[in-house]
Short mmCIF file of C-alpha atoms and ligand atoms in Angstrom, two decimals:
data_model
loop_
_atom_site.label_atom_id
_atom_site.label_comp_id
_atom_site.label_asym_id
_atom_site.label_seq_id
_atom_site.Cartn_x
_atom_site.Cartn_y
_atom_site.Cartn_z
CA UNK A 730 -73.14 46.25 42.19
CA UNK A 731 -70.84 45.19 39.53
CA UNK A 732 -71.98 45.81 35.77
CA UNK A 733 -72.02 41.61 35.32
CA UNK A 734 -74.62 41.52 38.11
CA UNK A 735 -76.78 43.91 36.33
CA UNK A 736 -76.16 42.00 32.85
CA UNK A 737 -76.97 38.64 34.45
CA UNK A 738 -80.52 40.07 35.83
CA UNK A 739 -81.03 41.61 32.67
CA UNK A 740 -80.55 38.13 31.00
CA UNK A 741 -82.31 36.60 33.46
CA UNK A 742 -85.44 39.34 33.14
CA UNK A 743 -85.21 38.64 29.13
CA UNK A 744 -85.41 34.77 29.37
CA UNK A 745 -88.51 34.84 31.56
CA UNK A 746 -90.29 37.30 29.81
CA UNK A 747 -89.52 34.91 27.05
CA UNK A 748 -90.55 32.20 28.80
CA UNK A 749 -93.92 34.15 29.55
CA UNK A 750 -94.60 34.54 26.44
CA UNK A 751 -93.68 31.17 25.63
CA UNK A 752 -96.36 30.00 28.74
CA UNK A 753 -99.23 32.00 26.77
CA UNK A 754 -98.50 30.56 23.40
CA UNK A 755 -98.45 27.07 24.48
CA UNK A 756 -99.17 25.07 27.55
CA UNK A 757 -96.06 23.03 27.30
CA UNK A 758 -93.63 25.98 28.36
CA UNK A 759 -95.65 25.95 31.85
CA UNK A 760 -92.94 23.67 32.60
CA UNK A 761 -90.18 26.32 32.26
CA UNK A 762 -91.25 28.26 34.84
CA UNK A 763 -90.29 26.34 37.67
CA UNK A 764 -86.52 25.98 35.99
CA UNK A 765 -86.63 30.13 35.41
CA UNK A 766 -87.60 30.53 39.07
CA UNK A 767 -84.30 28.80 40.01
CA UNK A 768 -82.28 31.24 37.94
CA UNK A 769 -83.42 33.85 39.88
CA UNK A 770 -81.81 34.86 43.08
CA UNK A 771 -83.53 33.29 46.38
CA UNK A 772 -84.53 35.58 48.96
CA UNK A 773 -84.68 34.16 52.28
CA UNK A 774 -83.18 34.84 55.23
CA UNK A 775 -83.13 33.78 58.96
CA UNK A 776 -82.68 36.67 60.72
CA UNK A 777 -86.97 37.18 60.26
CA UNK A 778 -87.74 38.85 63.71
CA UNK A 779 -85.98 41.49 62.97
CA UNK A 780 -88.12 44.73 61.09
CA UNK A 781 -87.59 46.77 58.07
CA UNK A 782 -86.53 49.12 60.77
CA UNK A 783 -84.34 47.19 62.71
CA UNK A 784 -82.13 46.28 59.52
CA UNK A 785 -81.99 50.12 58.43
CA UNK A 786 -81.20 51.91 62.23
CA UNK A 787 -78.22 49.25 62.26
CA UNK A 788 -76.81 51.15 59.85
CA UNK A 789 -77.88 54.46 60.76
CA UNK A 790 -80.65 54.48 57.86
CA UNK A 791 -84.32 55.15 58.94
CA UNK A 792 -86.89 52.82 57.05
CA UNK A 793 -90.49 54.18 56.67
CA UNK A 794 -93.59 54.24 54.67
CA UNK A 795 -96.34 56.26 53.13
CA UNK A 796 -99.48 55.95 54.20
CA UNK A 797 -103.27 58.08 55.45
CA UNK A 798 -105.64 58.58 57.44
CA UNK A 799 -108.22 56.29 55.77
CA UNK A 800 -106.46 53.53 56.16
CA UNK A 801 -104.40 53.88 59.25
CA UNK A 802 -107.72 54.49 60.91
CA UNK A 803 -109.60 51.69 59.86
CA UNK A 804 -107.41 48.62 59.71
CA UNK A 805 -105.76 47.72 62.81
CA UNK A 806 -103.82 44.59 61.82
CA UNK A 807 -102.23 46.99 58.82
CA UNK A 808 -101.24 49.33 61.87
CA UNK A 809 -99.92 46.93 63.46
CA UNK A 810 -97.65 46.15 61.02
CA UNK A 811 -97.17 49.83 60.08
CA UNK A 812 -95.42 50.20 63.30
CA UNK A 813 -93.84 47.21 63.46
CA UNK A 814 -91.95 48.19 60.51
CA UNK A 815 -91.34 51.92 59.86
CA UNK A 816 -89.57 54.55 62.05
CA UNK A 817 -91.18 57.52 60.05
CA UNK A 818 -94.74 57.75 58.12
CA UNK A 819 -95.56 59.47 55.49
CA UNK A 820 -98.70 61.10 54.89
CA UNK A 821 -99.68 60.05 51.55
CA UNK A 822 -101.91 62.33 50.36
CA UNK A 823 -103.50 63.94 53.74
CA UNK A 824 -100.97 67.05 53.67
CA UNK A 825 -101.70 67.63 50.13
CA UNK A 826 -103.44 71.30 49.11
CA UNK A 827 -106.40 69.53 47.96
CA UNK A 828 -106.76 67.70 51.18
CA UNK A 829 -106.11 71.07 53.49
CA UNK A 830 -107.90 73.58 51.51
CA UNK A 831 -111.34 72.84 51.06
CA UNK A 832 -111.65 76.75 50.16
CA UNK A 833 -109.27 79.66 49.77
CA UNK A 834 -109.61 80.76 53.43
CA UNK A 835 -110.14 77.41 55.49
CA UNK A 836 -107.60 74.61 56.39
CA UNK A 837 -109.00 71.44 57.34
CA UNK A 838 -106.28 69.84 59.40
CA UNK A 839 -108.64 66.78 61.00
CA UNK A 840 -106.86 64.06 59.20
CA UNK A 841 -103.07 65.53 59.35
CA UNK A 842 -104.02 65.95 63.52
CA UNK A 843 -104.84 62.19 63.91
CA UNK A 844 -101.93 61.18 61.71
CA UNK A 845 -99.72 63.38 64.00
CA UNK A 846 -101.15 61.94 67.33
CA UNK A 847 -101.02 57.96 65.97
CA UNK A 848 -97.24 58.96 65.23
CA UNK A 849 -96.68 60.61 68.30
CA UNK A 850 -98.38 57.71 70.18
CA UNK A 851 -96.56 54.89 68.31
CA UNK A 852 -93.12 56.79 68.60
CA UNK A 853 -92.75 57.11 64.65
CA UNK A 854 -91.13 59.91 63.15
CA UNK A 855 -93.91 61.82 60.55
CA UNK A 856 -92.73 63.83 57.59
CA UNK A 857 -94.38 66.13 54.94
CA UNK A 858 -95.68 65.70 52.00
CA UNK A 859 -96.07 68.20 50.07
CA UNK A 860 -96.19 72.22 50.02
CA UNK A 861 -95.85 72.76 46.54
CA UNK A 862 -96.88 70.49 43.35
CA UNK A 863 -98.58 70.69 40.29
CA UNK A 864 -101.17 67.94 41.18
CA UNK A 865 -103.99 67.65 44.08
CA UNK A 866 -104.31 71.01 44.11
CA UNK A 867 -108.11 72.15 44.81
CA UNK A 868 -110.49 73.59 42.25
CA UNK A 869 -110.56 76.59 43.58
CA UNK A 870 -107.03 77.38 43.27
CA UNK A 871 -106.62 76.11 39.41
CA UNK A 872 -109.51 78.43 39.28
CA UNK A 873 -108.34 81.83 40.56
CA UNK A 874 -104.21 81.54 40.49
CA UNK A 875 -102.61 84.43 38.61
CA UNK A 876 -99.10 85.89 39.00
CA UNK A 877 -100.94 88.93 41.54
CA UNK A 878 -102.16 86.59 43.33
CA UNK A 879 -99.58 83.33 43.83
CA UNK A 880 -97.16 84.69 46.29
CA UNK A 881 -99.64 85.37 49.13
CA UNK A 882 -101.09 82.29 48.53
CA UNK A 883 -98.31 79.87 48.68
CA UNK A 884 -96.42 81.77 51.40
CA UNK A 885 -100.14 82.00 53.47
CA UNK A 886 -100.10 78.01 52.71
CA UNK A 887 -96.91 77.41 53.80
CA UNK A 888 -96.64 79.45 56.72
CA UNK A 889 -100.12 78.07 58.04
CA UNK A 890 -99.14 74.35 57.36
CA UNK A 891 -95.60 74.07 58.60
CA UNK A 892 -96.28 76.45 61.59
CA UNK A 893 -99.23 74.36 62.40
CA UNK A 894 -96.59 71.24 62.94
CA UNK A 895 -93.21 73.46 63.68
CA UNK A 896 -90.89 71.41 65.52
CA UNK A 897 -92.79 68.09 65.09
CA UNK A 898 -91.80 67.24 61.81
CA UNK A 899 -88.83 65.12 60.56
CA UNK A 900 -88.71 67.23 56.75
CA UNK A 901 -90.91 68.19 54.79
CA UNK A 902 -90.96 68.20 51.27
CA UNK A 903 -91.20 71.48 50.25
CA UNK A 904 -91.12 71.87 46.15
CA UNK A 905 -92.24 68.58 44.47
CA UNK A 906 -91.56 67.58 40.91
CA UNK A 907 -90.60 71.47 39.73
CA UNK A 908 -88.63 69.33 36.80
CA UNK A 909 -90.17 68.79 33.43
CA UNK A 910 -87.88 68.70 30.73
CA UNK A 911 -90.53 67.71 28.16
CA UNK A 912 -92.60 71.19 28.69
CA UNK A 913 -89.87 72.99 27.22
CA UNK A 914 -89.88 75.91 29.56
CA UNK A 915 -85.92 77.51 30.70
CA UNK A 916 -83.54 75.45 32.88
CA UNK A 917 -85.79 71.82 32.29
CA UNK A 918 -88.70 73.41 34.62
CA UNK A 919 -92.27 72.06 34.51
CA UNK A 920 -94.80 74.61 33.16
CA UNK A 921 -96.90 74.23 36.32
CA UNK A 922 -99.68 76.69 37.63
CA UNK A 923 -96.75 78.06 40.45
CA UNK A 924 -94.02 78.48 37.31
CA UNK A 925 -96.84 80.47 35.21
CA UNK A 926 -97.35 82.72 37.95
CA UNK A 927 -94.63 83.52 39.75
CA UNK A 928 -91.55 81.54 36.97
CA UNK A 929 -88.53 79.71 39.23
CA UNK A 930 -88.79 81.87 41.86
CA UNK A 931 -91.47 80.11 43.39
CA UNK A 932 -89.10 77.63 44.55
CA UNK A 933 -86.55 79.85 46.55
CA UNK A 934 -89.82 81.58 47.72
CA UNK A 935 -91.59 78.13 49.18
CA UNK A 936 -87.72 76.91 50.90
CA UNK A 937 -87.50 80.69 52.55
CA UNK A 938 -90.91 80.63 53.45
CA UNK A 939 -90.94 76.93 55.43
CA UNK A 940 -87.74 77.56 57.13
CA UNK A 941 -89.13 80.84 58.46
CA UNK A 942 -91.85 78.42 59.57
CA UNK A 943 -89.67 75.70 61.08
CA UNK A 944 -86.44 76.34 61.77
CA UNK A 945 -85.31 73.18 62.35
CA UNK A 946 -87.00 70.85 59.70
CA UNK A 947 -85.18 69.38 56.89
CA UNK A 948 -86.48 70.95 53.85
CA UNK A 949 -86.69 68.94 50.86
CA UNK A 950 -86.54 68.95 46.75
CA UNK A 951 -88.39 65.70 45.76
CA UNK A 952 -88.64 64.49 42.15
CA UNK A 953 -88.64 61.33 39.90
CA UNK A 954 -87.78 59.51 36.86
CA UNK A 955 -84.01 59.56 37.70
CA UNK A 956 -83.01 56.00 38.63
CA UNK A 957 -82.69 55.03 35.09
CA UNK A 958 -79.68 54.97 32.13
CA UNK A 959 -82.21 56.47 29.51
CA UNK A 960 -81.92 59.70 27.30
CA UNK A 961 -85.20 61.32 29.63
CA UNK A 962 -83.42 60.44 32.91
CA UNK A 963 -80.43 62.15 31.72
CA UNK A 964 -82.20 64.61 31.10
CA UNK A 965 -84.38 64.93 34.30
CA UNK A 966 -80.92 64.13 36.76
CA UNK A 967 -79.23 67.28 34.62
CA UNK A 968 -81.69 69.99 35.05
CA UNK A 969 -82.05 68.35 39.14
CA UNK A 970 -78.94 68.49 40.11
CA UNK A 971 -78.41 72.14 38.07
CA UNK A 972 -81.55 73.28 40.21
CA UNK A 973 -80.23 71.98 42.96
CA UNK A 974 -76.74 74.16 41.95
CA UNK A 975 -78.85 77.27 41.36
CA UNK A 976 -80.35 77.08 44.69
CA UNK A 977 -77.83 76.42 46.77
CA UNK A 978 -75.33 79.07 45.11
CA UNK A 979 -78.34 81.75 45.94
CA UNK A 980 -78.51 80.69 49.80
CA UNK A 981 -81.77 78.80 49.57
CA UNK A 982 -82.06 76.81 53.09
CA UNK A 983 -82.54 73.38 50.98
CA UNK A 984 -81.16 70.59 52.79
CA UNK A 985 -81.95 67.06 51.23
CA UNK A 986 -82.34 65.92 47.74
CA UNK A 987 -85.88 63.65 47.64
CA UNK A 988 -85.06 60.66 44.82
CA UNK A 989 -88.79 59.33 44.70
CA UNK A 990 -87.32 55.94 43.00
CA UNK A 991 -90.55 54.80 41.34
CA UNK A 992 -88.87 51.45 39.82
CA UNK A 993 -90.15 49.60 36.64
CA UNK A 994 -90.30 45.77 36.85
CA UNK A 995 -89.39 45.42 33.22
CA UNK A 996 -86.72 48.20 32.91
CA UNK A 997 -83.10 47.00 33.28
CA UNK A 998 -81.20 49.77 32.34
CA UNK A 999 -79.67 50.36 35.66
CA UNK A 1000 -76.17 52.07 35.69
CA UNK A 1001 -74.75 52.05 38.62
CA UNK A 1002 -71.83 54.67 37.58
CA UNK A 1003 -73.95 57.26 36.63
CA UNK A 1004 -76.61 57.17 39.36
CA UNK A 1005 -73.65 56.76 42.01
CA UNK A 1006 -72.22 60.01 40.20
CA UNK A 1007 -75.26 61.60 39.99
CA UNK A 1008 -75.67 61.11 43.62
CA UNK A 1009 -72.15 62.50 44.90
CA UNK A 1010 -73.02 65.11 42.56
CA UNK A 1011 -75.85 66.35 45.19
CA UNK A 1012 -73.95 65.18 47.90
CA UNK A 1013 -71.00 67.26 47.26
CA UNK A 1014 -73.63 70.40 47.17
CA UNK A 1015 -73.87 69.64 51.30
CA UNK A 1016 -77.18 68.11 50.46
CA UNK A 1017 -78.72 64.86 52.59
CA UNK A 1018 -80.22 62.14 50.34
CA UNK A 1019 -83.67 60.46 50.67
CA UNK A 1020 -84.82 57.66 49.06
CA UNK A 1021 -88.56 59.02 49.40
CA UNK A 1022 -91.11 57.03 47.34
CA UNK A 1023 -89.92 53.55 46.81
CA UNK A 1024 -92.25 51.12 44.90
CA UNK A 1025 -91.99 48.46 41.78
CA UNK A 1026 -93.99 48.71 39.17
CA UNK A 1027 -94.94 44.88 38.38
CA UNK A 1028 -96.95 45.17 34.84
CA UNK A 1029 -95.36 43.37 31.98
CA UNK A 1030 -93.48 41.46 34.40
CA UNK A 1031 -95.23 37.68 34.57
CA UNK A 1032 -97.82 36.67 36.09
CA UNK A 1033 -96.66 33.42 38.12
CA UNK A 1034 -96.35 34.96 41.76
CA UNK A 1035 -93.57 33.16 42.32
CA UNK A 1036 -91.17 34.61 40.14
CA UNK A 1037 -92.65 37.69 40.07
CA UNK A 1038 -92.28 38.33 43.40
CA UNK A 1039 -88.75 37.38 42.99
CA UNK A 1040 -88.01 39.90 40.01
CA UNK A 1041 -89.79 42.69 41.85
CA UNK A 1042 -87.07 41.77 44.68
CA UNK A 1043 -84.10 41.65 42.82
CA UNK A 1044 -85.05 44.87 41.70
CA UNK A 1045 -85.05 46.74 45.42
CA UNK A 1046 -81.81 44.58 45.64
CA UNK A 1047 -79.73 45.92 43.32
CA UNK A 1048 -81.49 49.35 43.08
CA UNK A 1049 -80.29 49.71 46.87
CA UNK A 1050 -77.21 48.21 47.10
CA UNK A 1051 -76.36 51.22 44.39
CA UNK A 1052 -78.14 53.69 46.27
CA UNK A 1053 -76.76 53.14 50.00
CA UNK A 1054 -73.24 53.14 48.65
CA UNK A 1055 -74.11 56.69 49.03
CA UNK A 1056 -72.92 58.05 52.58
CA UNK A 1057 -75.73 60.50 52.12
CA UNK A 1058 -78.41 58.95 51.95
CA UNK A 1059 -79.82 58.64 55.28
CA UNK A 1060 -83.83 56.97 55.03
CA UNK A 1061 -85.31 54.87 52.67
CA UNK A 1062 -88.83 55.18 52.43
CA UNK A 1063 -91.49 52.89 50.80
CA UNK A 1064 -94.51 54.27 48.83
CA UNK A 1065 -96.82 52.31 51.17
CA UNK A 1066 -95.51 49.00 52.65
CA UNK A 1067 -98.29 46.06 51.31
CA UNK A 1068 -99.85 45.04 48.37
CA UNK A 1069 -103.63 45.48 49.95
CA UNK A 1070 -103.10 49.57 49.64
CA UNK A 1071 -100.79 51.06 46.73
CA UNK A 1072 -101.65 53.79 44.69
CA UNK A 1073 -100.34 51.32 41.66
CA UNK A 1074 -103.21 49.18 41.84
CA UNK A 1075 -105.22 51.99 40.59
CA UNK A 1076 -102.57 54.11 38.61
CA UNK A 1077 -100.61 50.92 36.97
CA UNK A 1078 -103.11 48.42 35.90
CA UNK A 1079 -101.76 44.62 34.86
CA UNK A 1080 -103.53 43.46 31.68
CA UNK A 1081 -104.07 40.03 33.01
CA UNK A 1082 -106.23 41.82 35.14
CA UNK A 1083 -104.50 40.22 38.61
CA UNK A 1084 -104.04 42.31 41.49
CA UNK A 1085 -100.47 43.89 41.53
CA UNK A 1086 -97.60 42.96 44.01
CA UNK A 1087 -94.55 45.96 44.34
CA UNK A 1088 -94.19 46.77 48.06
CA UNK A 1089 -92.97 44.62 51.08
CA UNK A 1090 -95.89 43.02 52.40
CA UNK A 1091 -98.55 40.95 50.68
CA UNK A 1092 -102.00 41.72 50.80
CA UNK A 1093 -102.46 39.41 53.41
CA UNK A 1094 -99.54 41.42 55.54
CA UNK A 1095 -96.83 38.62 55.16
CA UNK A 1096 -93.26 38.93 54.20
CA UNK A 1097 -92.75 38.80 50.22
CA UNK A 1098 -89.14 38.52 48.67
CA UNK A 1099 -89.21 42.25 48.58
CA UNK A 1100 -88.52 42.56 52.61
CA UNK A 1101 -85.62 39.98 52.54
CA UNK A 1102 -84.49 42.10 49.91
CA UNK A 1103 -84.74 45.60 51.36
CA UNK A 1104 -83.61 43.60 54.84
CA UNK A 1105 -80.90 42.16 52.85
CA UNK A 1106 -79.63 45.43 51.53
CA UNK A 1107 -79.66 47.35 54.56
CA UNK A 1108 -77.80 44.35 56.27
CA UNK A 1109 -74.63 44.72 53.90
CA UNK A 1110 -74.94 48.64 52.92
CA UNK A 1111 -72.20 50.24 54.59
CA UNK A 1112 -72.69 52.27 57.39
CA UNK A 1113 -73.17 55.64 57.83
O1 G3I B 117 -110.14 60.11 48.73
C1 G3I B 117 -110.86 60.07 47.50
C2 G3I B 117 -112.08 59.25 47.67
O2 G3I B 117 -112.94 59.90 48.57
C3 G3I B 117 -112.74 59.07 46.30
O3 G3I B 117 -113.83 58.21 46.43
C4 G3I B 117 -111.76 58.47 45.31
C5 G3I B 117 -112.34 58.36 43.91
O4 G3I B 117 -111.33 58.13 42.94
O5 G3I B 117 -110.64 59.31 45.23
C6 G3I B 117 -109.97 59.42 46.47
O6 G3I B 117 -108.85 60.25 46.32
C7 G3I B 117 -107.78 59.71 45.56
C8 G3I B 117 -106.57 59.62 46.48
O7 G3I B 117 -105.44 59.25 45.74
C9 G3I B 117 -106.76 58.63 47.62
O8 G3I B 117 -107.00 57.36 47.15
C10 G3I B 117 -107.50 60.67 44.42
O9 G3I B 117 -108.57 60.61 43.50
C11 G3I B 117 -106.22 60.28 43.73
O10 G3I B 117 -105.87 61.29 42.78
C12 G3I B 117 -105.11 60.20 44.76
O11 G3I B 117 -103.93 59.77 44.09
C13 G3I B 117 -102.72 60.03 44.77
C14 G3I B 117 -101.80 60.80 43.82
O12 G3I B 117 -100.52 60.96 44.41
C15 G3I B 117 -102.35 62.20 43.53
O13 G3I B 117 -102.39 62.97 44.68
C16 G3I B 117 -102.10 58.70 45.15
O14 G3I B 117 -102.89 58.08 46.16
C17 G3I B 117 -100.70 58.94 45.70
O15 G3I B 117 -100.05 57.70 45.91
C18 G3I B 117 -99.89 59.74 44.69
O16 G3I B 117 -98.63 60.00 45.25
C19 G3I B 117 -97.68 60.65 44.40
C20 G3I B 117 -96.84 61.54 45.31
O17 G3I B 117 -97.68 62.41 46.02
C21 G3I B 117 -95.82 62.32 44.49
N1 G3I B 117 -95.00 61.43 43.68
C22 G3I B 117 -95.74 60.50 42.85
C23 G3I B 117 -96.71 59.68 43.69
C24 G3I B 117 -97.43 58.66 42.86
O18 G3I B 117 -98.21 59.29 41.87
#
């Protein structure tokens, strides 16, 4: 992805936004639309039997999604598609603490089980997500952590969850947005209830702890807000990839970097220089690379479903024809794959009030722009 590419959709971007705004202030610009639509790029392609999966193993990539119990379980013709598409699921949210630990001493591990068995019986990979994080974490445990008590509870946690699935998972990730540059805290770490107790060592301890678990799972760092040319991803991709120095150099069994790749609509300050740096940076550590939470935030962007469908595209376009120039990346993983279920149409509300479009499928399970463009950029990434 050349620099010029990136300045032409940035141009592009600004004019329709323009134009947007130009459509609200007067009914006359509803004409220039249409003529912005054409300056976007088209997104279609012939090759539509294929799936998301198809396009990726070609190129030795594994495509995937997130999804859960709730909906897996009740909405066949999603399933349907859900296989049809993705080698690997995620669990969303059903592996989370405040999902598994109704109370300090019980594990409730019904909805985890089924996901397991529909993976097992659809031949998907399943990977987990997530041992340790700051959020979903129960009542209870807010309630009674204190650096006596943290150890025994993560490495109890740990040891219960990833034995309970040894051998069956893909990876797991184990430590999950341990970065927070903005809390102020020693090396860029987030002041979270595991860093009060226990400070960084909570992270070697979680990575030793699920690889005396599972022994052959790929164990994870996952974290976010690092796709972007902007003084707080600089930021966030330094103390990362310093972590990621710091753990490695002490013999931590960490084996892939997680790049959540949460991508804003409206935000064009892509550079593809410093995010291809950034990831031989972790590569060159021995580290695998996941693309683990892929989604595009479409507020601010207009509402015409046309075009925005189109600009949510072109951003998975050129966000992974930068990304799979990276031999080490080996999956690229969706955070849910249609509009009818994403966490974004609660967390990322449009003004206009209409229902928000940033994953693959509609909400009616057809093809947007976004597959051809994911399809499209697995087709011409390099191979593996
Ligand atoms: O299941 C309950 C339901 O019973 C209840 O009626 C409803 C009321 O609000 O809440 C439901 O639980 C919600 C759950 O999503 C399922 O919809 C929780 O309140 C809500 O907090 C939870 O949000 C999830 C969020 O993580 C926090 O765990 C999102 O679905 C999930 O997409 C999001 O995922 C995170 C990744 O784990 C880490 N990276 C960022 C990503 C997006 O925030």
């Amino acid at each position: 992805m050349s620099w010029r590419c990136l300045r032409k959709r940035r141009n592009v971007l600004q004019l329709c936004l323009g134009a947007v705004a130009g459509v609200t202030a007067s009914t006359s610009a509803n004409a220039e639309v249409p003529r912005l639509n054409a300056l976007v790029k088209e997104f279609t392609d012939s090759r539509v039997d294929g799936s998301l999966r198809q396009f990726a193993s070609r190129k030795q990539l594994i495509y995937g999604a997130a999804s859960g119990y709730a909906v897996l379980s009740s909405d066949p013709a999603f399933s349907a598609h859900f296989v049809k598409e993705c080698e690997i699921l995620v669990p969303e949210n059903d592996l989370k603490w405040k999902r598994l630990r109704p109370t300090a001493d019980e594990f409730d591990f019904a909805a985890a089980d089924w996901l397991l068995k529909f993976a097992q019986t659809h031949r998907l990979q399943i990977r987990g997500h997530t041992l340790v994080w700051h959020l979903s974490l129960p009542d209870w445990l807010k309630e009674t952590i204190n650096s006596q008590n943290a150890e025994r509870l993560l490495v109890k946690h740990i040891e219960t969850v990833v034995g309970r699935y040894a051998g069956k998972m893909h990876s797991w990730d184990v430590v999950n947005e341990a970065i927070e540059p903005g809390d102020e805290q020693p090396n860029g770490l987030r002041n979270s209830p595991w860093f009060q107790a226990l400070g960084e060592d909570y992270i070697e301890l979680a990575f030793r702890a699920a690889a005396e678990a599972d022994p052959n799972a790929l164990l994870t760092y996952n974290d976010y807000g690092l796709e972007y040319d902007t003084p707080e991803n600089d930021a966030r991709r330094d103390a990362t990839l310093k972590l990621l120095e710091r753990l490695k150099s002490d013999g931590t069994p960490v084996h892939a970097f997680g790049m959540q790749s949460h991508l804003d609509g409206v935000e064009t300050r892509l550079n593809p220089v410093k995010l291809q740096t950034f990831l031989k940076d972790i590569a060159s550590l021995g580290l695998k690379i996941m693309v683990t939470e892929l989604d595009v935030k479409d507020v601010g962007l207009p509402a015409a479903i046309a075009l925005r469908d189109r600009l949510v595209a072109s951003a998975y376009e050129e966000y992974l024809n930068i990304v799979l120039n990276e031999p080490a990346v080996i999956a690229v993983l969706t955070w849910g794959l249609s509009d009818r279920y994403t966490w974004l149409s609660r967390f990322s509300r449009r003004e206009d009030g209409l229902s928000v479009r940033p994953l693959p499928l509609g909400v009616d399970l057809n093809r947007k722009p976004a597959w051809n463009a994911i399809a499209r950029a697995f087709d011409t990434a390099p191979s593996r």
